[in-house]
PDB file of C-alpha atoms in Angstrom:
ATOM      1  CA  ALA U   1      96.276  98.930 106.374  1.00  0.00           C
ATOM      2  CA  GLN U   2      97.371 102.331 106.040  1.00  0.00           C
ATOM      3  CA  SER U   3     100.363 103.924 107.753  1.00  0.00           C
ATOM      4  CA  VAL U   4     102.206 106.812 107.454  1.00  0.00           C
ATOM      5  CA  SER U   5     105.897 108.264 108.113  1.00  0.00           C
ATOM      6  CA  GLN U   6     107.632 111.428 108.499  1.00  0.00           C
ATOM      7  CA  HIS U   7     111.181 111.699 107.642  1.00  0.00           C
ATOM      8  CA  ASN U   8     112.325 114.458 109.469  1.00  0.00           C
ATOM      9  CA  HIS U   9     111.864 114.524 113.188  1.00  0.00           C
ATOM     10  CA  HIS U  10     113.540 117.717 114.137  1.00  0.00           C
ATOM     11  CA  VAL U  11     114.005 121.055 111.513  1.00  0.00           C
ATOM     12  CA  ILE U  12     115.230 124.444 112.429  1.00  0.00           C
ATOM     13  CA  LEU U  13     115.176 126.903 109.362  1.00  0.00           C
ATOM     14  CA  SER U  14     115.479 130.786 109.183  1.00  0.00           C
ATOM     15  CA  GLU U  15     112.778 133.301 108.454  1.00  0.00           C
ATOM     16  CA  ALA U  16     112.227 133.399 104.887  1.00  0.00           C
ATOM     17  CA  ALA U  17     113.825 129.974 104.040  1.00  0.00           C
ATOM     18  CA  SER U  18     111.685 127.313 102.046  1.00  0.00           C
ATOM     19  CA  LEU U  19     110.209 124.070 103.995  1.00  0.00           C
ATOM     20  CA  GLU U  20     109.578 120.784 103.459  1.00  0.00           C
ATOM     21  CA  LEU U  21     108.482 117.958 105.072  1.00  0.00           C
ATOM     22  CA  GLY U  22     108.206 114.386 104.110  1.00  0.00           C
ATOM     23  CA  CYS U  23     105.302 112.089 104.275  1.00  0.00           C
ATOM     24  CA  ASN U  24     104.850 108.468 103.136  1.00  0.00           C
ATOM     25  CA  TYR U  25     101.995 106.560 103.444  1.00  0.00           C
ATOM     26  CA  SER U  26     101.723 102.852 102.785  1.00  0.00           C
ATOM     27  CA  TYR U  27      99.062 102.044 100.397  1.00  0.00           C
ATOM     28  CA  GLY U  28      95.749  99.872 101.216  1.00  0.00           C
ATOM     29  CA  GLY U  29      92.610 101.424  99.012  1.00  0.00           C
ATOM     30  CA  THR U  30      91.580 104.693  98.710  1.00  0.00           C
ATOM     31  CA  VAL U  31      93.791 107.301 100.093  1.00  0.00           C
ATOM     32  CA  ASN U  32      92.607 110.321 101.667  1.00  0.00           C
ATOM     33  CA  LEU U  33      95.595 112.171 103.476  1.00  0.00           C
ATOM     34  CA  PHE U  34      95.879 115.244 105.643  1.00  0.00           C
ATOM     35  CA  TRP U  35      98.174 117.349 107.230  1.00  0.00           C
ATOM     36  CA  TYR U  36      97.841 118.665 110.614  1.00  0.00           C
ATOM     37  CA  VAL U  37      99.501 121.716 112.832  1.00  0.00           C
ATOM     38  CA  GLN U  38     100.068 122.139 116.243  1.00  0.00           C
ATOM     39  CA  TYR U  39     101.403 125.171 117.381  1.00  0.00           C
ATOM     40  CA  PRO U  40     102.928 125.700 121.017  1.00  0.00           C
ATOM     41  CA  GLY U  41      99.847 125.340 123.357  1.00  0.00           C
ATOM     42  CA  GLN U  42      96.922 125.047 120.591  1.00  0.00           C
ATOM     43  CA  HIS U  43      94.795 122.224 119.155  1.00  0.00           C
ATOM     44  CA  LEU U  44      95.775 120.349 116.087  1.00  0.00           C
ATOM     45  CA  GLN U  45      94.536 122.441 112.945  1.00  0.00           C
ATOM     46  CA  LEU U  46      93.962 121.197 109.680  1.00  0.00           C
ATOM     47  CA  LEU U  47      96.500 122.314 107.076  1.00  0.00           C
ATOM     48  CA  LEU U  48      95.095 120.749 104.142  1.00  0.00           C
ATOM     49  CA  LYS U  49      93.878 117.871 102.649  1.00  0.00           C
ATOM     50  CA  TYR U  50      93.848 115.836  99.509  1.00  0.00           C
ATOM     51  CA  PHE U  51      90.859 113.112  98.903  1.00  0.00           C
ATOM     52  CA  SER U  52      91.148 113.132  95.173  1.00  0.00           C
ATOM     53  CA  GLY U  53      91.664 115.189  91.930  1.00  0.00           C
ATOM     54  CA  ASP U  54      94.549 117.721  91.648  1.00  0.00           C
ATOM     55  CA  PRO U  55      97.780 116.366  92.951  1.00  0.00           C
ATOM     56  CA  LEU U  56      98.909 119.769  94.313  1.00  0.00           C
ATOM     57  CA  VAL U  57      96.678 120.734  96.892  1.00  0.00           C
ATOM     58  CA  LYS U  58      96.775 124.327  98.797  1.00  0.00           C
ATOM     59  CA  GLY U  59      96.205 125.325 102.139  1.00  0.00           C
ATOM     60  CA  ILE U  60      95.884 127.855 105.222  1.00  0.00           C
ATOM     61  CA  LYS U  61      98.888 130.115 105.733  1.00  0.00           C
ATOM     62  CA  GLY U  62     100.494 130.042 102.347  1.00  0.00           C
ATOM     63  CA  PHE U  63     101.509 125.706 102.712  1.00  0.00           C
ATOM     64  CA  GLU U  64     100.676 123.433  99.785  1.00  0.00           C
ATOM     65  CA  ALA U  65     101.617 119.541  99.606  1.00  0.00           C
ATOM     66  CA  GLU U  66     101.933 117.193  96.631  1.00  0.00           C
ATOM     67  CA  PHE U  67     100.064 114.340  96.244  1.00  0.00           C
ATOM     68  CA  ILE U  68     102.728 111.570  93.895  1.00  0.00           C
ATOM     69  CA  LYS U  69     100.858 108.323  93.902  1.00  0.00           C
ATOM     70  CA  SER U  70     104.189 106.626  92.502  1.00  0.00           C
ATOM     71  CA  LYS U  71     106.286 107.523  95.208  1.00  0.00           C
ATOM     72  CA  PHE U  72     103.484 106.746  97.730  1.00  0.00           C
ATOM     73  CA  SER U  73     104.310 110.726  99.156  1.00  0.00           C
ATOM     74  CA  PHE U  74     102.328 113.787 100.296  1.00  0.00           C
ATOM     75  CA  ASN U  75     105.355 116.193 100.979  1.00  0.00           C
ATOM     76  CA  LEU U  76     104.441 119.910 102.633  1.00  0.00           C
ATOM     77  CA  ARG U  77     106.207 122.659 101.200  1.00  0.00           C
ATOM     78  CA  LYS U  78     106.307 126.278 102.008  1.00  0.00           C
ATOM     79  CA  PRO U  79     108.123 128.490  99.882  1.00  0.00           C
ATOM     80  CA  SER U  80     109.093 131.362 102.521  1.00  0.00           C
ATOM     81  CA  VAL U  81     108.280 130.334 106.328  1.00  0.00           C
ATOM     82  CA  GLN U  82     107.899 133.190 109.317  1.00  0.00           C
ATOM     83  CA  TRP U  83     108.882 132.668 113.085  1.00  0.00           C
ATOM     84  CA  SER U  84     104.811 132.052 113.286  1.00  0.00           C
ATOM     85  CA  ASP U  85     105.149 128.616 111.525  1.00  0.00           C
ATOM     86  CA  THR U  86     106.913 127.033 114.611  1.00  0.00           C
ATOM     87  CA  ALA U  87     105.108 124.089 115.409  1.00  0.00           C
ATOM     88  CA  GLU U  88     104.661 120.369 115.281  1.00  0.00           C
ATOM     89  CA  TYR U  89     103.504 118.839 112.170  1.00  0.00           C
ATOM     90  CA  PHE U  90     101.711 116.006 111.454  1.00  0.00           C
ATOM     91  CA  CYS U  91     100.681 114.075 108.023  1.00  0.00           C
ATOM     92  CA  ALA U  92      97.526 111.581 108.738  1.00  0.00           C
ATOM     93  CA  VAL U  93      95.737 109.054 106.924  1.00  0.00           C
ATOM     94  CA  PRO U  94      92.523 107.632 107.950  1.00  0.00           C
ATOM     95  CA  THR U  95      92.658 103.921 108.341  1.00  0.00           C
ATOM     96  CA  ASP U  96      89.157 103.097 108.343  1.00  0.00           C
ATOM     97  CA  SER U  97      85.480 103.729 107.401  1.00  0.00           C
ATOM     98  CA  TRP U  98      84.869 105.476 111.055  1.00  0.00           C
ATOM     99  CA  GLY U  99      87.610 108.301 110.383  1.00  0.00           C
ATOM    100  CA  LYS U 100      90.281 106.600 112.693  1.00  0.00           C
ATOM    101  CA  LEU U 101      93.552 108.486 112.152  1.00  0.00           C
ATOM    102  CA  GLN U 102      97.012 107.285 111.735  1.00  0.00           C
ATOM    103  CA  PHE U 103      99.242 109.672 112.956  1.00  0.00           C
ATOM    104  CA  GLY U 104     103.209 110.093 111.423  1.00  0.00           C
ATOM    105  CA  ALA U 105     105.779 110.379 114.206  1.00  0.00           C
ATOM    106  CA  GLY U 106     105.422 114.237 114.042  1.00  0.00           C
ATOM    107  CA  THR U 107     108.328 117.053 112.462  1.00  0.00           C
ATOM    108  CA  GLN U 108     109.186 119.536 115.342  1.00  0.00           C
ATOM    109  CA  VAL U 109     109.737 122.882 112.827  1.00  0.00           C
ATOM    110  CA  VAL U 110     111.528 125.781 114.916  1.00  0.00           C
ATOM    111  CA  VAL U 111     111.895 128.621 112.413  1.00  0.00           C
ATOM    112  CA  THR U 112     114.525 131.244 113.955  1.00  0.00           C
ATOM    113  CA  PRO U 113     114.156 135.212 113.206  1.00  0.00           C
TER     114      PRO U 113
ATOM    115  CA  ASP L   1      89.124 129.321 117.695  1.00  0.00           C
ATOM    116  CA  THR L   2      88.128 125.283 117.515  1.00  0.00           C
ATOM    117  CA  GLU L   3      84.612 124.188 117.064  1.00  0.00           C
ATOM    118  CA  VAL L   4      85.081 121.513 119.113  1.00  0.00           C
ATOM    119  CA  THR L   5      85.284 122.592 122.819  1.00  0.00           C
ATOM    120  CA  GLN L   6      86.451 120.235 125.747  1.00  0.00           C
ATOM    121  CA  THR L   7      86.501 121.119 128.957  1.00  0.00           C
ATOM    122  CA  PRO L   8      88.175 121.264 131.527  1.00  0.00           C
ATOM    123  CA  LYS L   9      91.579 122.616 129.936  1.00  0.00           C
ATOM    124  CA  HIS L  10      93.529 121.571 132.713  1.00  0.00           C
ATOM    125  CA  LEU L  11      93.251 118.244 135.247  1.00  0.00           C
ATOM    126  CA  VAL L  12      94.806 117.543 138.398  1.00  0.00           C
ATOM    127  CA  MET L  13      93.583 114.243 140.040  1.00  0.00           C
ATOM    128  CA  GLY L  14      94.570 111.300 142.576  1.00  0.00           C
ATOM    129  CA  MET L  15      94.842 107.836 141.765  1.00  0.00           C
ATOM    130  CA  THR L  16      91.602 107.140 143.933  1.00  0.00           C
ATOM    131  CA  ASN L  17      89.921 110.398 142.367  1.00  0.00           C
ATOM    132  CA  LYS L  18      86.554 109.989 140.094  1.00  0.00           C
ATOM    133  CA  LYS L  19      86.163 112.217 137.055  1.00  0.00           C
ATOM    134  CA  SER L  20      84.992 113.665 133.804  1.00  0.00           C
ATOM    135  CA  LEU L  21      86.308 115.107 130.376  1.00  0.00           C
ATOM    136  CA  LYS L  22      83.528 116.693 128.509  1.00  0.00           C
ATOM    137  CA  CYS L  23      83.323 117.331 124.359  1.00  0.00           C
ATOM    138  CA  GLU L  24      80.959 119.168 122.762  1.00  0.00           C
ATOM    139  CA  GLN L  25      80.318 119.822 119.010  1.00  0.00           C
ATOM    140  CA  HIS L  26      77.815 121.638 117.301  1.00  0.00           C
ATOM    141  CA  MET L  27      78.834 121.049 113.503  1.00  0.00           C
ATOM    142  CA  GLY L  28      76.015 118.143 113.080  1.00  0.00           C
ATOM    143  CA  HIS L  29      79.301 115.289 113.144  1.00  0.00           C
ATOM    144  CA  ARG L  30      78.578 111.867 113.483  1.00  0.00           C
ATOM    145  CA  ALA L  31      81.486 110.651 114.638  1.00  0.00           C
ATOM    146  CA  MET L  32      83.515 111.581 117.513  1.00  0.00           C
ATOM    147  CA  TYR L  33      86.935 110.690 118.830  1.00  0.00           C
ATOM    148  CA  TRP L  34      88.981 110.531 121.806  1.00  0.00           C
ATOM    149  CA  TYR L  35      92.697 110.449 121.291  1.00  0.00           C
ATOM    150  CA  LYS L  36      95.553 110.650 123.739  1.00  0.00           C
ATOM    151  CA  GLN L  37      98.776 112.106 123.427  1.00  0.00           C
ATOM    152  CA  LYS L  38     101.849 111.970 125.238  1.00  0.00           C
ATOM    153  CA  ALA L  39     104.528 114.780 125.407  1.00  0.00           C
ATOM    154  CA  LYS L  40     106.384 114.754 121.326  1.00  0.00           C
ATOM    155  CA  LYS L  41     104.303 112.222 120.555  1.00  0.00           C
ATOM    156  CA  PRO L  42     101.881 111.863 118.055  1.00  0.00           C
ATOM    157  CA  PRO L  43      97.743 111.424 119.195  1.00  0.00           C
ATOM    158  CA  GLU L  44      96.759 108.430 119.523  1.00  0.00           C
ATOM    159  CA  LEU L  45      92.865 107.102 118.952  1.00  0.00           C
ATOM    160  CA  MET L  46      91.387 105.397 122.042  1.00  0.00           C
ATOM    161  CA  PHE L  47      87.586 104.963 121.207  1.00  0.00           C
ATOM    162  CA  VAL L  48      85.675 106.068 118.211  1.00  0.00           C
ATOM    163  CA  TYR L  49      81.595 106.634 118.315  1.00  0.00           C
ATOM    164  CA  SER L  50      79.435 106.970 115.030  1.00  0.00           C
ATOM    165  CA  TYR L  51      75.866 107.824 115.276  1.00  0.00           C
ATOM    166  CA  GLU L  52      76.341 107.872 119.155  1.00  0.00           C
ATOM    167  CA  LYS L  53      77.329 104.047 119.403  1.00  0.00           C
ATOM    168  CA  LEU L  54      80.784 102.857 120.374  1.00  0.00           C
ATOM    169  CA  SER L  55      82.531 101.681 117.076  1.00  0.00           C
ATOM    170  CA  ILE L  56      86.106 101.277 118.223  1.00  0.00           C
ATOM    171  CA  ASN L  57      87.544 100.848 121.411  1.00  0.00           C
ATOM    172  CA  GLU L  58      91.527 100.482 120.736  1.00  0.00           C
ATOM    173  CA  SER L  59      91.659  98.036 123.706  1.00  0.00           C
ATOM    174  CA  VAL L  60      91.860 100.598 126.407  1.00  0.00           C
ATOM    175  CA  PRO L  61      92.138  99.550 130.197  1.00  0.00           C
ATOM    176  CA  SER L  62      88.584  99.925 131.744  1.00  0.00           C
ATOM    177  CA  ARG L  63      89.763 102.692 134.075  1.00  0.00           C
ATOM    178  CA  PHE L  64      88.759 105.013 131.062  1.00  0.00           C
ATOM    179  CA  SER L  65      85.012 105.039 130.027  1.00  0.00           C
ATOM    180  CA  PRO L  66      83.314 106.632 127.455  1.00  0.00           C
ATOM    181  CA  GLU L  67      79.988 107.873 127.289  1.00  0.00           C
ATOM    182  CA  CYS L  68      77.778 109.644 124.082  1.00  0.00           C
ATOM    183  CA  PRO L  69      74.757 111.231 125.528  1.00  0.00           C
ATOM    184  CA  ASN L  70      73.864 112.639 122.286  1.00  0.00           C
ATOM    185  CA  SER L  71      74.782 113.885 118.818  1.00  0.00           C
ATOM    186  CA  SER L  72      77.021 116.571 120.152  1.00  0.00           C
ATOM    187  CA  LEU L  73      78.254 115.300 123.560  1.00  0.00           C
ATOM    188  CA  LEU L  74      81.235 113.035 124.443  1.00  0.00           C
ATOM    189  CA  ASN L  75      82.395 112.137 127.970  1.00  0.00           C
ATOM    190  CA  LEU L  76      84.972 110.578 129.201  1.00  0.00           C
ATOM    191  CA  HIS L  77      85.047 109.390 132.505  1.00  0.00           C
ATOM    192  CA  LEU L  78      87.927 108.886 134.668  1.00  0.00           C
ATOM    193  CA  HIS L  79      88.542 106.216 137.360  1.00  0.00           C
ATOM    194  CA  ALA L  80      91.838 105.313 139.351  1.00  0.00           C
ATOM    195  CA  LEU L  81      93.805 106.692 137.047  1.00  0.00           C
ATOM    196  CA  GLN L  82      97.434 105.640 136.928  1.00  0.00           C
ATOM    197  CA  PRO L  83     100.536 108.427 136.776  1.00  0.00           C
ATOM    198  CA  GLU L  84     101.181 106.911 133.468  1.00  0.00           C
ATOM    199  CA  ASP L  85      97.663 108.501 132.342  1.00  0.00           C
ATOM    200  CA  SER L  86      99.138 111.707 132.442  1.00  0.00           C
ATOM    201  CA  ALA L  87      98.745 113.416 129.168  1.00  0.00           C
ATOM    202  CA  LEU L  88      96.928 115.441 126.701  1.00  0.00           C
ATOM    203  CA  TYR L  89      93.499 114.187 126.010  1.00  0.00           C
ATOM    204  CA  LEU L  90      91.868 115.314 122.660  1.00  0.00           C
ATOM    205  CA  CYS L  91      88.660 115.330 121.413  1.00  0.00           C
ATOM    206  CA  ALA L  92      87.545 115.468 117.671  1.00  0.00           C
ATOM    207  CA  SER L  93      84.646 114.983 115.296  1.00  0.00           C
ATOM    208  CA  SER L  94      84.327 114.350 111.902  1.00  0.00           C
ATOM    209  CA  GLN L  95      81.526 114.260 109.328  1.00  0.00           C
ATOM    210  CA  LEU L  96      80.477 110.399 107.836  1.00  0.00           C
ATOM    211  CA  GLY L  97      79.762 109.901 104.421  1.00  0.00           C
ATOM    212  CA  ASP L  98      79.569 106.884 102.030  1.00  0.00           C
ATOM    213  CA  ARG L  99      83.027 107.300  99.881  1.00  0.00           C
ATOM    214  CA  VAL L 100      84.830 110.140 101.531  1.00  0.00           C
ATOM    215  CA  ILE L 101      86.366 110.414 105.038  1.00  0.00           C
ATOM    216  CA  SER L 102      86.143 114.238 105.940  1.00  0.00           C
ATOM    217  CA  GLU L 103      88.826 115.547 107.941  1.00  0.00           C
ATOM    218  CA  ALA L 104      88.452 115.777 111.989  1.00  0.00           C
ATOM    219  CA  PHE L 105      88.297 118.899 113.651  1.00  0.00           C
ATOM    220  CA  PHE L 106      89.904 118.847 116.870  1.00  0.00           C
ATOM    221  CA  GLY L 107      89.388 120.071 120.344  1.00  0.00           C
ATOM    222  CA  GLN L 108      92.163 122.141 122.685  1.00  0.00           C
ATOM    223  CA  GLY L 109      92.239 119.188 124.572  1.00  0.00           C
ATOM    224  CA  THR L 110      92.118 118.600 128.544  1.00  0.00           C
ATOM    225  CA  ARG L 111      95.670 118.560 130.005  1.00  0.00           C
ATOM    226  CA  LEU L 112      95.662 115.928 132.801  1.00  0.00           C
ATOM    227  CA  THR L 113      97.678 114.913 135.346  1.00  0.00           C
ATOM    228  CA  VAL L 114      97.756 111.897 137.706  1.00  0.00           C
ATOM    229  CA  VAL L 115      99.145 112.397 140.879  1.00  0.00           C
TER     230      VAL L 115
END
């Protein structure tokens, strides 16, 4: 069965700083990986996804993630964060053919002006 | 704006009440989900419907009763809830394919408080 872990639970950084959030998954077959973001008071939104092909995936709002199979990792990056990136970030992996998502514990990111 | 619509956005109910949460999507997705999210925690799956049939029940107490009237609608009927059931209830939908699991689209959720 697939599982996913996120290393950082709380990150505080200043605007224009670079962001990298770690995500590791356990191997269980075909790997599909997602990063979701939850802004305060808003719904979960998909940032980016990996199904196959180019391991460097670009998403919305300037985010990207790199799938490294040998390390079972799918880390999220953004070169220069903005105050509006303050949110909770979840890595997720489907664990069955019905699309059940297993979420990581989440990382609360706070960007200070 | 999310393409998955949930109503109501907020609900306060007593432990003896019966209420229902509603979810609607018009993306033609054939899988629909109910997740429960407690504060500062990730969402946890409750139920999965695929092609209008219940596919997964994650050992959810019977005081939660899902219903899928058609491919666009998903309900969650609530009865005799406990205060610890207070949480954000999220509906999601996704497309089902042979080999690829597409991403899930989430609604804004219903913030439920049981008093």
